[in-house]
Amino acid sequence: MKQESYFKEVSVPDDRAEQRTCLICGDRATGLHYGIISCEGCKGFFKRSICNKRVYRCSRDKNCVMSRKQRNRCQYCRLLKCLQMGMNRKAIREDGMPGGRNKSIGPVQISEEEIERIMSGQEFEEEANHWSNNGDSDHSSPGNGVSESNQPSPVSTLSSRSVELNGFTAFREQYIGTPVPPHYQYIPHLFSYSAHSPLLPPQARSLDPQSHSLIHQLVSAEDLEPLGTPMLIEDGYKVTQAELFALLCRLADELLFRQIAWIKKLPFFCELSIKDYTCLLSSTWQELILLSSLTVYSKHIFGDLADVTSKYSPSDEELHRFSEEGMEVMERLIYLYRKFNQLKVSNEEYACMKAINFLNQDIRGLANASQLEQLNKRYWYICQDFTEYKYPHQPNRFPDLMMCLPEIRYIAGKMVNVPLEQLPLLFKAVLHSCKTSGSKE
């Protein structure tokens, strides 16, 4: 069954027929956003695309139909229409915070050549080269610290300018001991080079003994044994929505229990207060579970659980009520699964990524945020050292790994808005799509 067949468009009530419609997709408009009348969905999509320097691809003829139902199926054509209709990218605040600039400016008209430069990423590369050539590391990070879902962003993940490039060199000597402007204090300084610059041949190097020791401690803290939640099912048995939901709850319980046990084994367990550990876990547990499900437990999740969800057939009512948030979460989960499947994340990299994501000093209510910042930097650089040592012929590997963390955090924030009764359908759609794509590779 094709992915599109899972969902049906919800009709708009008659009392809204007279309201203004979005110039991009035709959905109900909520006001003037970046110069044109648009809905909240297209407003957020345009902001994310420009702030994160996204470069999309169209698998068809670059003329996909844009409607409320189909707008999520081709990001390339959606962004293209935003630009063609006059959305003003210069009205987006450079710090990524809510509230645009130059609100008095209406639609803008730009040439086809300029649109092509944006769509191909050429404009972003030239902008990145400009910052790199200036040699000013403080200004190479835009500090885009708040996601569309108002979830705290990963404090030590790559900045939006650097993540879209194909490589970088981090200069620790220039980072440590250098005064950092408050706007960038949570982002490691990265010097990036152009995607077209020739790469130097990888140099043989050894892993720092301290990095080796700390990584070993992180991996030892993990429970990498297969999940114990039973997922056997008889042939021909039809799983109900309630049964699948109950199974997902038991699976989440086991994964959460493993995160609680993990905390007590961390090498820095004695360095933080119980209050901070409690605050960190309550804010990141969904992200930790999602990260582990896509990496070290992926065989169980995308194998055994996928077999169970295949026995569940959603009703027409469930299909009809599936939300836009659920659709976005589904698409992003499928993308992340393919990304992790391509990277083949090692246990060492997973353990570092998990620690980096957990040590988030942006979370409110922490007693010692500065201490968390130092710990976060420590494991950021340890992870970088390991990937450069272990994969010398993959210079983009570390930024690719770090780029996954803000996506995980964004998805976890979005999943909160998905109604509980829609989770069985969401997991069925994701696991079916991922298993199908995996069997073709």
Coordinates of N, CA and C in Angstrom, one line a residue, residues 234-356:
E234 N 0.5 -14.5 16.5 CA 0.1 -15.7 15.7 C -0.3 -15.2 14.2
D235 N 0.0 -16.1 13.3 CA -0.4 -15.9 11.9 C -1.9 -15.7 11.8
G236 N -2.3 -14.7 11.1 CA -3.8 -14.5 10.9 C -4.5 -13.7 11.9
Y237 N -3.8 -13.4 13.0 CA -4.4 -12.6 14.1 C -4.5 -11.2 13.7
K238 N -5.6 -10.6 13.9 CA -5.9 -9.1 13.6 C -5.7 -8.3 14.9
V239 N -4.7 -7.4 14.9 CA -4.5 -6.6 16.1 C -5.4 -5.4 16.1
T240 N -6.0 -5.1 17.2 CA -6.9 -4.0 17.4 C -6.1 -2.7 17.7
Q241 N -6.7 -1.6 17.6 CA -6.1 -0.3 17.9 C -5.7 -0.3 19.4
A242 N -6.6 -0.8 20.3 CA -6.3 -0.8 21.7 C -5.1 -1.7 22.0
E243 N -5.1 -2.8 21.4 CA -4.0 -3.8 21.6 C -2.6 -3.2 21.2
L244 N -2.6 -2.6 20.0 CA -1.4 -2.0 19.6 C -1.0 -0.8 20.4
F245 N -1.9 0.0 20.9 CA -1.6 1.1 21.8 C -1.0 0.6 23.1
A246 N -1.6 -0.5 23.6 CA -1.1 -1.1 24.9 C 0.3 -1.6 24.7
L247 N 0.6 -2.2 23.6 CA 2.0 -2.7 23.3 C 3.0 -1.5 23.2
L248 N 2.6 -0.4 22.6 CA 3.4 0.8 22.5 C 3.7 1.3 23.8
C249 N 2.7 1.3 24.7 CA 2.9 1.8 26.1 C 3.9 0.9 26.9
R250 N 3.8 -0.4 26.7 CA 4.7 -1.3 27.4 C 6.1 -1.1 26.9
L251 N 6.2 -0.9 25.6 CA 7.6 -0.7 25.0 C 8.2 0.6 25.5
A252 N 7.4 1.7 25.6 CA 7.8 3.0 26.1 C 8.3 2.8 27.5
D253 N 7.5 2.1 28.3 CA 7.9 1.8 29.7 C 9.3 1.2 29.8
E254 N 9.5 0.2 29.0 CA 10.8 -0.5 29.1 C 12.0 0.4 28.7
L255 N 11.7 1.2 27.6 CA 12.8 2.1 27.1 C 13.0 3.2 28.2
L256 N 12.0 3.7 28.8 CA 12.2 4.7 29.8 C 12.9 4.2 31.0
F257 N 12.6 3.0 31.4 CA 13.3 2.4 32.6 C 14.8 2.2 32.3
R258 N 15.1 1.9 31.0 CA 16.5 1.8 30.6 C 17.2 3.1 30.7
Q259 N 16.5 4.2 30.4 CA 17.1 5.5 30.5 C 17.4 5.9 32.0
I260 N 16.5 5.6 32.9 CA 16.7 5.8 34.3 C 17.9 5.1 34.8
A261 N 18.0 3.8 34.4 CA 19.2 3.0 34.9 C 20.4 3.5 34.2
W262 N 20.4 4.1 33.0 CA 21.5 4.6 32.3 C 22.1 5.8 33.1
I263 N 21.3 6.7 33.6 CA 21.8 7.9 34.3 C 22.7 7.5 35.4
K264 N 22.3 6.5 36.2 CA 23.1 6.1 37.4 C 24.5 5.6 37.0
K265 N 24.7 5.2 35.8 CA 26.0 4.6 35.4 C 26.9 5.6 34.6
L266 N 26.4 6.8 34.4 CA 27.1 7.8 33.6 C 28.4 8.2 34.3
P267 N 29.5 8.4 33.6 CA 30.8 8.8 34.2 C 30.8 10.1 34.9
F268 N 29.8 10.9 34.6 CA 29.7 12.2 35.3 C 28.5 12.3 36.3
F269 N 28.1 11.1 36.7 CA 26.9 11.0 37.6 C 27.1 11.8 38.9
C270 N 28.3 11.7 39.5 CA 28.6 12.4 40.7 C 28.8 13.9 40.6
E271 N 28.9 14.4 39.4 CA 29.2 15.8 39.2 C 28.0 16.7 39.2
L272 N 26.8 16.1 39.0 CA 25.6 16.9 39.0 C 24.7 16.6 40.1
S273 N 23.8 17.5 40.4 CA 22.8 17.3 41.5 C 21.7 16.4 41.0
I274 N 21.0 15.8 42.0 CA 19.8 15.0 41.7 C 18.7 15.9 41.0
K275 N 18.6 17.1 41.5 CA 17.6 18.1 40.9 C 17.9 18.3 39.4
D276 N 19.1 18.5 39.1 CA 19.5 18.7 37.6 C 19.2 17.4 36.8
Y277 N 19.6 16.2 37.4 CA 19.3 15.0 36.7 C 17.8 14.8 36.4
T278 N 17.0 15.1 37.5 CA 15.6 14.9 37.3 C 15.0 15.9 36.3
C279 N 15.5 17.1 36.3 CA 15.1 18.1 35.3 C 15.4 17.7 33.9
L280 N 16.7 17.2 33.7 CA 17.1 16.8 32.4 C 16.3 15.6 31.9
L281 N 16.1 14.6 32.7 CA 15.4 13.5 32.3 C 14.0 13.8 31.9
S282 N 13.3 14.6 32.7 CA 11.9 14.9 32.5 C 11.7 15.7 31.2
S283 N 12.8 16.4 30.8 CA 12.7 17.2 29.5 C 13.2 16.5 28.3
T284 N 14.0 15.4 28.5 CA 14.7 14.8 27.3 C 14.3 13.3 27.1
W285 N 13.5 12.7 28.0 CA 13.3 11.3 27.9 C 12.7 10.9 26.6
Q286 N 11.8 11.7 26.0 CA 11.2 11.3 24.7 C 12.3 11.3 23.6
E287 N 13.2 12.3 23.7 CA 14.3 12.4 22.7 C 15.3 11.2 22.8
L288 N 15.6 10.8 24.1 CA 16.5 9.7 24.3 C 15.8 8.4 23.8
I289 N 14.6 8.2 24.0 CA 13.9 7.0 23.6 C 13.9 6.9 22.0
L290 N 13.6 8.1 21.4 CA 13.6 8.2 20.0 C 14.9 7.9 19.4
L291 N 16.0 8.4 19.9 CA 17.3 8.2 19.4 C 17.7 6.7 19.5
S292 N 17.4 6.1 20.7 CA 17.8 4.7 20.8 C 16.9 3.8 19.9
S293 N 15.7 4.2 19.7 CA 14.8 3.4 18.8 C 15.3 3.4 17.4
L294 N 15.9 4.5 17.0 CA 16.4 4.6 15.6 C 17.8 4.1 15.4
T295 N 18.5 3.7 16.5 CA 19.8 3.3 16.3 C 20.0 1.9 17.0
V296 N 20.3 1.8 18.2 CA 20.7 0.5 18.8 C 19.6 -0.5 18.9
Y297 N 18.4 0.0 19.0 CA 17.2 -0.9 19.1 C 16.4 -1.0 17.8
S298 N 17.0 -0.4 16.7 CA 16.2 -0.3 15.4 C 15.9 -1.7 14.9
K299 N 16.7 -2.7 15.1 CA 16.4 -4.1 14.6 C 15.1 -4.6 15.2
H300 N 14.9 -4.3 16.5 CA 13.7 -4.8 17.2 C 12.5 -3.9 16.8
I301 N 12.7 -2.6 16.7 CA 11.6 -1.7 16.4 C 11.1 -1.9 15.0
F302 N 12.1 -1.9 14.1 CA 11.7 -1.9 12.6 C 11.6 -3.3 12.1
G303 N 11.8 -4.3 13.0 CA 11.6 -5.7 12.6 C 10.4 -6.3 13.3
D304 N 10.5 -6.6 14.6 CA 9.4 -7.3 15.4 C 8.2 -6.4 15.5
L305 N 8.4 -5.1 15.9 CA 7.2 -4.2 16.0 C 6.6 -4.0 14.7
A306 N 7.3 -3.9 13.6 CA 6.8 -3.7 12.3 C 5.9 -4.9 11.9
D307 N 6.3 -6.1 12.3 CA 5.5 -7.3 12.1 C 4.1 -7.2 12.8
V308 N 4.1 -6.6 14.0 CA 2.9 -6.5 14.7 C 2.0 -5.5 14.1
T309 N 2.6 -4.3 13.8 CA 1.7 -3.2 13.2 C 1.2 -3.6 11.8
S310 N 1.8 -4.5 11.1 CA 1.3 -5.0 9.8 C 0.0 -5.8 10.0
K311 N -0.3 -6.3 11.2 CA -1.5 -7.0 11.5 C -2.7 -6.1 12.0
Y312 N -2.4 -4.8 12.0 CA -3.4 -3.8 12.4 C -3.9 -3.0 11.2
S313 N -5.2 -3.0 11.0 CA -5.8 -2.3 9.9 C -6.7 -1.1 10.5
P314 N -6.2 0.1 10.2 CA -7.0 1.3 10.8 C -8.3 1.4 10.1
S315 N -9.3 2.0 10.8 CA -10.6 2.2 10.2 C -10.6 3.5 9.4
D316 N -11.7 3.7 8.6 CA -11.8 4.9 7.8 C -11.8 6.1 8.6
E317 N -12.4 6.0 9.8 CA -12.5 7.2 10.7 C -11.1 7.6 11.2
E318 N -10.3 6.6 11.5 CA -8.9 6.9 12.0 C -8.1 7.5 10.8
L319 N -8.3 7.0 9.6 CA -7.6 7.6 8.5 C -8.0 9.1 8.3
H320 N -9.3 9.3 8.4 CA -9.9 10.6 8.1 C -9.4 11.6 9.2
R321 N -9.2 11.2 10.4 CA -8.9 12.1 11.5 C -7.4 12.3 11.7
F322 N -6.6 11.6 10.9 CA -5.1 11.7 11.1 C -4.7 13.2 10.9
S323 N -4.0 13.7 11.9 CA -3.7 15.1 11.9 C -2.5 15.5 11.1
E324 N -2.4 16.8 10.8 CA -1.3 17.4 10.1 C 0.0 17.2 10.8
E325 N -0.1 17.3 12.2 CA 1.1 17.0 13.0 C 1.6 15.6 12.8
G326 N 0.6 14.7 12.8 CA 1.0 13.3 12.6 C 1.7 13.1 11.2
M327 N 1.2 13.7 10.2 CA 1.8 13.6 8.9 C 3.2 14.1 8.9
E328 N 3.5 15.3 9.5 CA 4.8 15.8 9.6 C 5.7 14.9 10.4
V329 N 5.3 14.4 11.5 CA 6.1 13.5 12.3 C 6.5 12.3 11.5
M330 N 5.5 11.7 10.8 CA 5.7 10.5 10.0 C 6.8 10.8 9.0
E331 N 6.7 11.9 8.2 CA 7.7 12.1 7.2 C 9.1 12.3 7.8
R332 N 9.2 13.0 8.9 CA 10.5 13.3 9.5 C 11.1 12.0 10.1
L333 N 10.3 11.2 10.6 CA 10.8 9.9 11.2 C 11.3 9.0 10.1
I334 N 10.6 9.0 9.0 CA 11.1 8.2 7.8 C 12.4 8.7 7.3
Y335 N 12.5 10.0 7.2 CA 13.8 10.6 6.8 C 14.9 10.3 7.8
L336 N 14.7 10.4 9.1 CA 15.7 10.1 10.1 C 16.1 8.6 10.0
Y337 N 15.1 7.7 9.9 CA 15.5 6.3 9.8 C 16.4 6.0 8.6
R338 N 16.1 6.6 7.5 CA 17.0 6.4 6.3 C 18.4 7.0 6.5
K339 N 18.4 8.2 7.2 CA 19.7 8.8 7.5 C 20.5 7.9 8.4
F340 N 20.0 7.5 9.5 CA 20.7 6.6 10.4 C 21.1 5.3 9.8
N341 N 20.2 4.8 8.9 CA 20.5 3.5 8.2 C 21.6 3.7 7.3
Q342 N 21.7 4.9 6.7 CA 22.9 5.1 5.8 C 24.2 5.3 6.6
L343 N 24.1 6.0 7.7 CA 25.3 6.2 8.5 C 25.8 5.0 9.3
K344 N 24.9 4.1 9.6 CA 25.2 2.9 10.4 C 26.0 3.3 11.7
V345 N 25.3 4.0 12.5 CA 25.8 4.6 13.7 C 26.4 3.5 14.6
S346 N 27.6 3.7 15.1 CA 28.3 2.7 16.0 C 27.8 3.0 17.4
N347 N 28.0 2.0 18.3 CA 27.6 2.1 19.7 C 28.3 3.3 20.3
E348 N 29.6 3.5 20.0 CA 30.3 4.6 20.5 C 29.7 6.0 20.1
E349 N 29.4 6.1 18.9 CA 28.8 7.4 18.4 C 27.4 7.6 19.0
Y350 N 26.6 6.5 19.1 CA 25.3 6.6 19.8 C 25.4 7.1 21.2
A351 N 26.4 6.5 21.9 CA 26.5 6.8 23.3 C 26.9 8.3 23.5
C352 N 27.8 8.8 22.6 CA 28.2 10.2 22.7 C 27.0 11.1 22.3
M353 N 26.3 10.8 21.2 CA 25.1 11.6 20.8 C 24.1 11.7 21.9
K354 N 23.9 10.6 22.6 CA 22.9 10.5 23.6 C 23.3 11.4 24.8
A355 N 24.6 11.4 25.2 CA 25.1 12.3 26.2 C 25.0 13.7 25.9
I356 N 25.4 14.1 24.6 CA 25.3 15.4 24.1 C 23.9 16.0 24.2

